[in-house]
């Protein structure tokens, strides 16, 4: 199973938890690819995930299966050659856009499961990964809130959340989806720029049930839980953002103890990673 993560050095806590969850649920070799880069905006600098961290993660996954591996790929040069200029200073880290360079990396395989680092694999995801997607660019789940506001077609819900995507890089290279998305991010400022670009430009996609990217509340059949920002009504209307590595908040604010074993392992390992 080929997995793709993207980000800078700050993704280490989420990356560790997400990989621990895959190691627990997936019973076939894991080929984990990490795209990272140096990026900067007018006010912030983002350093790449270190080779040492990637090597330590590789050692961790090999404890479960010697065939598991972690490959770190620095795409700083690709980003510098074609930066997302119009979206460097958005409220979202520009490192989210690194996945849009995946088609330019020859080392990446044709089929990839892309995961945000705030996604936990709760059940075996092999059936999702092994579905036939040869004629598609990607497979994903509707965005919980965005489906109401960001329609591409007003006849039906069609706006995908990009936190869990089954990618067909061969088809993406053929259609130029990521190349066109990079150009849009370079020239047009957008809200959630990479997700907006993908939704606007994708031609061949499949929508699957929300259990493959549960963005709201955990359910019995949830395969991937995505810890996104949500709206809460009580005691007043407000947003709530809790990430898996914020262990106390997961317990106290979300009242969630589903992943206590994973989070206990995380808290032991993160101090040495």
Short mmCIF file of C-alpha atoms in Angstrom, two decimals:
data_model
loop_
_atom_site.label_atom_id
_atom_site.label_comp_id
_atom_site.label_asym_id
_atom_site.label_seq_id
_atom_site.Cartn_x
_atom_site.Cartn_y
_atom_site.Cartn_z
CA UNK A 1 0.00 0.00 0.00
CA UNK A 2 1.46 3.35 -1.08
CA UNK A 3 0.80 6.26 1.30
CA UNK A 4 1.59 9.95 0.72
CA UNK A 5 2.01 12.66 3.35
CA UNK A 6 3.10 16.25 2.70
CA UNK A 7 4.32 19.06 4.91
CA UNK A 8 7.15 20.71 6.82
CA UNK A 9 8.92 19.88 10.08
CA UNK A 10 5.84 20.89 12.09
CA UNK A 11 3.92 17.87 10.82
CA UNK A 12 5.95 15.46 12.97
CA UNK A 13 3.36 14.91 15.78
CA UNK A 14 0.45 14.27 13.40
CA UNK A 15 2.61 12.21 11.08
CA UNK A 16 3.64 9.93 13.94
CA UNK A 17 0.06 9.35 15.13
CA UNK A 18 -1.27 8.75 11.62
CA UNK A 19 1.52 6.28 10.82
CA UNK A 20 0.97 4.47 14.13
CA UNK A 21 -2.70 4.05 13.18
CA UNK A 22 -1.80 2.64 9.75
CA UNK A 23 0.72 0.30 11.31
CA UNK A 24 -2.06 -1.03 13.55
CA UNK A 25 -4.77 -1.45 10.90
CA UNK A 26 -3.02 -2.35 7.63
CA UNK A 27 -1.87 -5.92 7.17
CA UNK A 28 0.20 -5.54 4.03
CA UNK A 29 3.52 -3.75 3.40
CA UNK A 30 3.36 0.02 3.79
CA UNK A 31 5.34 2.20 1.41
CA UNK A 32 5.13 5.65 3.00
CA UNK A 33 6.27 8.66 1.00
CA UNK A 34 6.76 12.08 2.58
CA UNK A 35 7.02 15.18 0.38
CA UNK A 36 8.64 18.04 2.26
CA UNK A 37 10.26 21.35 1.38
CA UNK A 38 11.57 24.68 2.58
CA UNK A 39 8.90 27.31 1.96
CA UNK A 40 8.34 30.86 3.13
CA UNK A 41 5.72 33.56 3.18
CA UNK A 42 6.15 37.23 3.99
CA UNK A 43 6.09 36.49 7.72
CA UNK A 44 6.92 32.79 8.18
CA UNK A 45 9.51 30.21 7.19
CA UNK A 46 8.77 26.50 7.00
CA UNK A 47 11.66 24.08 7.38
CA UNK A 48 11.54 20.61 5.78
CA UNK A 49 11.01 17.48 7.85
CA UNK A 50 14.48 16.21 8.66
CA UNK A 51 16.06 13.11 7.17
CA UNK A 52 16.71 11.93 10.73
CA UNK A 53 13.00 12.02 11.61
CA UNK A 54 12.16 10.09 8.44
CA UNK A 55 14.80 7.48 9.28
CA UNK A 56 13.40 7.07 12.80
CA UNK A 57 9.90 6.63 11.40
CA UNK A 58 11.25 4.01 9.00
CA UNK A 59 12.72 2.11 11.91
CA UNK A 60 9.42 2.31 13.75
CA UNK A 61 7.30 0.86 10.92
CA UNK A 62 9.84 -1.90 10.26
CA UNK A 63 9.26 -3.16 13.81
CA UNK A 64 5.81 -4.29 12.65
CA UNK A 65 6.80 -5.53 9.19
CA UNK A 66 10.38 -5.53 7.82
CA UNK A 67 8.92 -4.83 4.37
CA UNK A 68 7.51 -1.47 5.51
CA UNK A 69 9.47 1.59 4.43
CA UNK A 70 9.48 5.37 4.67
CA UNK A 71 10.88 7.54 1.87
CA UNK A 72 11.47 11.25 2.36
CA UNK A 73 11.53 13.39 -0.79
CA UNK A 74 12.61 17.04 -0.62
CA UNK A 75 10.80 19.01 -3.34
CA UNK A 76 12.19 22.44 -2.47
CA UNK A 77 13.59 22.87 -5.97
CA UNK A 78 10.25 22.04 -7.59
CA UNK A 79 8.44 24.55 -5.41
CA UNK A 80 11.03 27.26 -6.04
CA UNK A 81 10.68 26.74 -9.79
CA UNK A 82 6.90 27.19 -9.67
CA UNK A 83 5.79 28.69 -6.33
CA UNK A 84 2.13 29.17 -5.33
CA UNK A 85 2.75 32.91 -5.44
CA UNK A 86 -0.82 34.17 -5.04
CA UNK A 87 -1.41 31.95 -1.98
CA UNK A 88 1.85 32.24 -0.02
CA UNK A 89 0.23 34.40 2.67
CA UNK A 90 -3.11 32.68 3.23
CA UNK A 91 -4.15 31.54 6.72
CA UNK A 92 -3.41 27.98 5.60
CA UNK A 93 0.19 26.81 5.57
CA UNK A 94 1.54 26.81 2.01
CA UNK A 95 3.01 23.38 2.73
CA UNK A 96 -0.48 21.93 2.20
CA UNK A 97 0.08 22.62 -1.48
CA UNK A 98 3.08 20.29 -1.73
CA UNK A 99 0.90 17.42 -2.93
CA UNK A 100 0.29 19.40 -6.12
CA UNK A 101 3.92 18.68 -7.07
CA UNK A 102 3.55 14.90 -6.78
CA UNK A 103 3.17 14.43 -10.53
CA UNK A 104 6.67 15.85 -11.00
CA UNK A 105 8.31 13.27 -8.73
CA UNK A 106 9.34 10.20 -10.77
CA UNK A 107 9.94 8.14 -7.61
CA UNK A 108 6.26 8.17 -6.70
CA UNK A 109 4.14 5.20 -7.84
CA UNK A 110 1.01 5.56 -9.96
CA UNK A 111 -1.38 4.75 -7.12
CA UNK A 112 -1.20 6.64 -3.82
CA UNK A 113 -3.40 7.14 -0.79
CA UNK A 114 -2.90 10.75 0.27
CA UNK A 115 -3.61 11.53 3.94
CA UNK A 116 -3.49 14.78 5.88
CA UNK A 117 -1.50 14.38 9.07
CA UNK A 118 -4.60 15.00 11.21
CA UNK A 119 -6.21 11.80 9.87
CA UNK A 120 -6.33 8.60 11.93
CA UNK A 121 -6.94 5.23 10.34
CA UNK A 122 -9.46 3.50 12.61
CA UNK A 123 -10.36 0.37 10.60
CA UNK A 124 -8.69 -1.63 7.86
CA UNK A 125 -8.49 0.66 4.82
CA UNK A 126 -7.26 -1.95 2.34
CA UNK A 127 -10.65 -2.31 0.55
CA UNK A 128 -10.72 1.46 0.00
CA UNK A 129 -7.17 1.49 -1.33
CA UNK A 130 -7.60 -1.50 -3.64
CA UNK A 131 -10.78 -0.30 -5.38
CA UNK A 132 -10.49 0.00 -9.15
CA UNK A 133 -9.64 3.60 -10.02
CA UNK A 134 -7.76 3.14 -13.30
CA UNK A 135 -10.02 5.54 -15.24
CA UNK A 136 -10.20 8.19 -12.47
CA UNK A 137 -7.93 10.98 -11.31
CA UNK A 138 -8.96 10.62 -7.69
CA UNK A 139 -11.45 9.19 -5.21
CA UNK A 140 -12.69 11.10 -2.18
CA UNK A 141 -15.46 12.13 0.22
CA UNK A 142 -17.64 15.24 0.22
CA UNK A 143 -16.48 18.08 2.44
CA UNK A 144 -18.78 18.24 5.47
CA UNK A 145 -19.34 22.01 5.26
CA UNK A 146 -17.94 22.91 1.86
CA UNK A 147 -20.45 20.77 -0.01
CA UNK A 148 -23.12 23.33 0.92
CA UNK A 149 -21.20 26.41 -0.19
CA UNK A 150 -18.72 25.47 -2.91
CA UNK A 151 -20.69 23.60 -5.57
CA UNK A 152 -19.17 23.08 -8.99
CA UNK A 153 -22.62 21.92 -10.11
CA UNK A 154 -25.78 23.23 -8.46
CA UNK A 155 -27.65 20.03 -9.28
CA UNK A 156 -25.86 17.90 -6.70
CA UNK A 157 -23.20 17.97 -3.98
CA UNK A 158 -19.76 17.57 -5.54
CA UNK A 159 -17.18 19.47 -3.43
CA UNK A 160 -14.56 17.06 -2.07
CA UNK A 161 -12.56 17.29 1.12
CA UNK A 162 -8.93 16.81 0.15
CA UNK A 163 -7.70 15.32 3.45
CA UNK A 164 -8.17 11.73 2.25
CA UNK A 165 -7.70 11.13 -1.48
CA UNK A 166 -6.97 8.00 -3.45
CA UNK A 167 -4.78 9.35 -6.25
CA UNK A 168 -4.14 7.92 -9.71
CA UNK A 169 -0.93 9.75 -10.61
CA UNK A 170 -0.80 8.18 -14.05
CA UNK A 171 -4.16 9.71 -14.95
CA UNK A 172 -3.32 12.97 -13.15
CA UNK A 173 -0.20 13.30 -15.28
CA UNK A 174 -2.20 12.56 -18.42
CA UNK A 175 -4.92 15.15 -17.70
CA UNK A 176 -2.56 17.71 -16.16
CA UNK A 177 -4.76 18.07 -13.06
CA UNK A 178 -1.93 18.96 -10.68
CA UNK A 179 -0.09 21.07 -13.26
CA UNK A 180 -3.24 23.13 -13.84
CA UNK A 181 -3.86 23.30 -10.08
CA UNK A 182 -0.33 24.62 -9.48
CA UNK A 183 -0.88 27.30 -12.09
CA UNK A 184 -4.17 28.31 -10.47
CA UNK A 185 -2.48 28.54 -7.06
CA UNK A 186 0.27 30.65 -8.61
CA UNK A 187 -2.08 33.17 -10.19
CA UNK A 188 -5.31 33.27 -8.14
CA UNK A 189 -5.75 33.76 -4.40
CA UNK A 190 -8.28 31.28 -3.02
CA UNK A 191 -9.76 30.07 0.24
CA UNK A 192 -8.26 26.63 0.97
CA UNK A 193 -6.23 27.06 -2.23
CA UNK A 194 -5.09 23.53 -3.07
CA UNK A 195 -8.44 21.96 -2.20
CA UNK A 196 -10.28 24.65 -4.18
CA UNK A 197 -8.02 24.18 -7.20
CA UNK A 198 -8.44 20.40 -7.22
CA UNK A 199 -12.22 20.68 -6.95
CA UNK A 200 -12.43 23.27 -9.69
CA UNK A 201 -10.25 21.39 -12.17
CA UNK A 202 -10.75 17.65 -11.56
CA UNK A 203 -12.47 15.89 -14.46
CA UNK A 204 -12.69 12.25 -13.41
CA UNK A 205 -13.52 11.49 -9.78
CA UNK A 206 -15.54 9.12 -7.62
CA UNK A 207 -17.42 10.04 -4.45
CA UNK A 208 -17.42 7.46 -1.65
CA UNK A 209 -19.27 7.34 1.70
CA UNK A 210 -18.25 9.60 4.57
CA UNK A 211 -16.87 6.70 6.62
CA UNK A 212 -13.72 7.02 4.50
CA UNK A 213 -13.18 10.60 5.68
CA UNK A 214 -15.34 11.28 8.73
CA UNK A 215 -14.98 14.99 9.44
CA UNK A 216 -17.64 15.36 12.12
CA UNK A 217 -18.36 12.67 14.70
CA UNK A 218 -16.96 9.18 15.08
CA UNK A 219 -19.32 6.41 14.01
CA UNK A 220 -19.17 2.65 14.27
CA UNK A 221 -18.15 2.18 10.63
CA UNK A 222 -15.64 5.05 10.45
CA UNK A 223 -12.50 4.00 8.58
CA UNK A 224 -10.66 7.34 8.59
CA UNK A 225 -11.38 10.05 11.15
CA UNK A 226 -10.28 13.51 10.05
CA UNK A 227 -9.84 16.04 12.86
CA UNK A 228 -11.08 19.15 11.08
CA UNK A 229 -12.51 22.40 12.44
CA UNK A 230 -16.19 22.11 13.31
CA UNK A 231 -18.97 24.47 14.33
CA UNK A 232 -20.61 24.07 17.73
CA UNK A 233 -23.88 25.70 18.80
CA UNK A 234 -23.64 25.52 22.60
CA UNK A 235 -23.19 27.39 24.83
CA UNK A 236 -22.73 29.81 21.89
CA UNK A 237 -21.98 29.50 18.20
CA UNK A 238 -18.24 28.91 17.87
CA UNK A 239 -15.65 26.90 16.02
CA UNK A 240 -13.74 24.05 17.61
CA UNK A 241 -10.41 22.77 16.36
CA UNK A 242 -8.79 19.82 18.14
CA UNK A 243 -5.95 17.84 16.60
CA UNK A 244 -5.02 14.25 17.56
CA UNK A 245 -1.73 15.31 19.18
CA UNK A 246 -3.60 17.63 21.55
CA UNK A 247 -4.28 14.66 23.78
CA UNK A 248 -5.90 16.46 26.71
CA UNK A 249 -8.24 18.34 24.36
CA UNK A 250 -9.18 15.11 22.58
CA UNK A 251 -10.29 13.78 25.96
CA UNK A 252 -11.76 16.92 27.51
CA UNK A 253 -13.28 18.78 24.55
CA UNK A 254 -14.16 15.96 22.19
CA UNK A 255 -14.87 13.42 24.97
CA UNK A 256 -13.07 10.90 22.77
CA UNK A 257 -11.13 7.91 24.13
CA UNK A 258 -11.25 5.71 21.03
CA UNK A 259 -7.52 6.16 20.37
CA UNK A 260 -6.09 6.08 23.87
CA UNK A 261 -3.74 3.21 23.01
CA UNK A 262 -2.37 5.07 19.98
CA UNK A 263 -2.04 8.32 21.87
CA UNK A 264 -0.24 6.62 24.75
CA UNK A 265 2.27 5.19 22.25
CA UNK A 266 2.58 8.61 20.65
CA UNK A 267 3.33 10.34 23.93
CA UNK A 268 6.12 7.85 24.65
CA UNK A 269 7.66 8.03 21.18
CA UNK A 270 7.41 11.75 20.39
CA UNK A 271 9.95 12.69 23.07
CA UNK A 272 12.65 10.68 21.28
CA UNK A 273 11.66 11.20 17.65
#
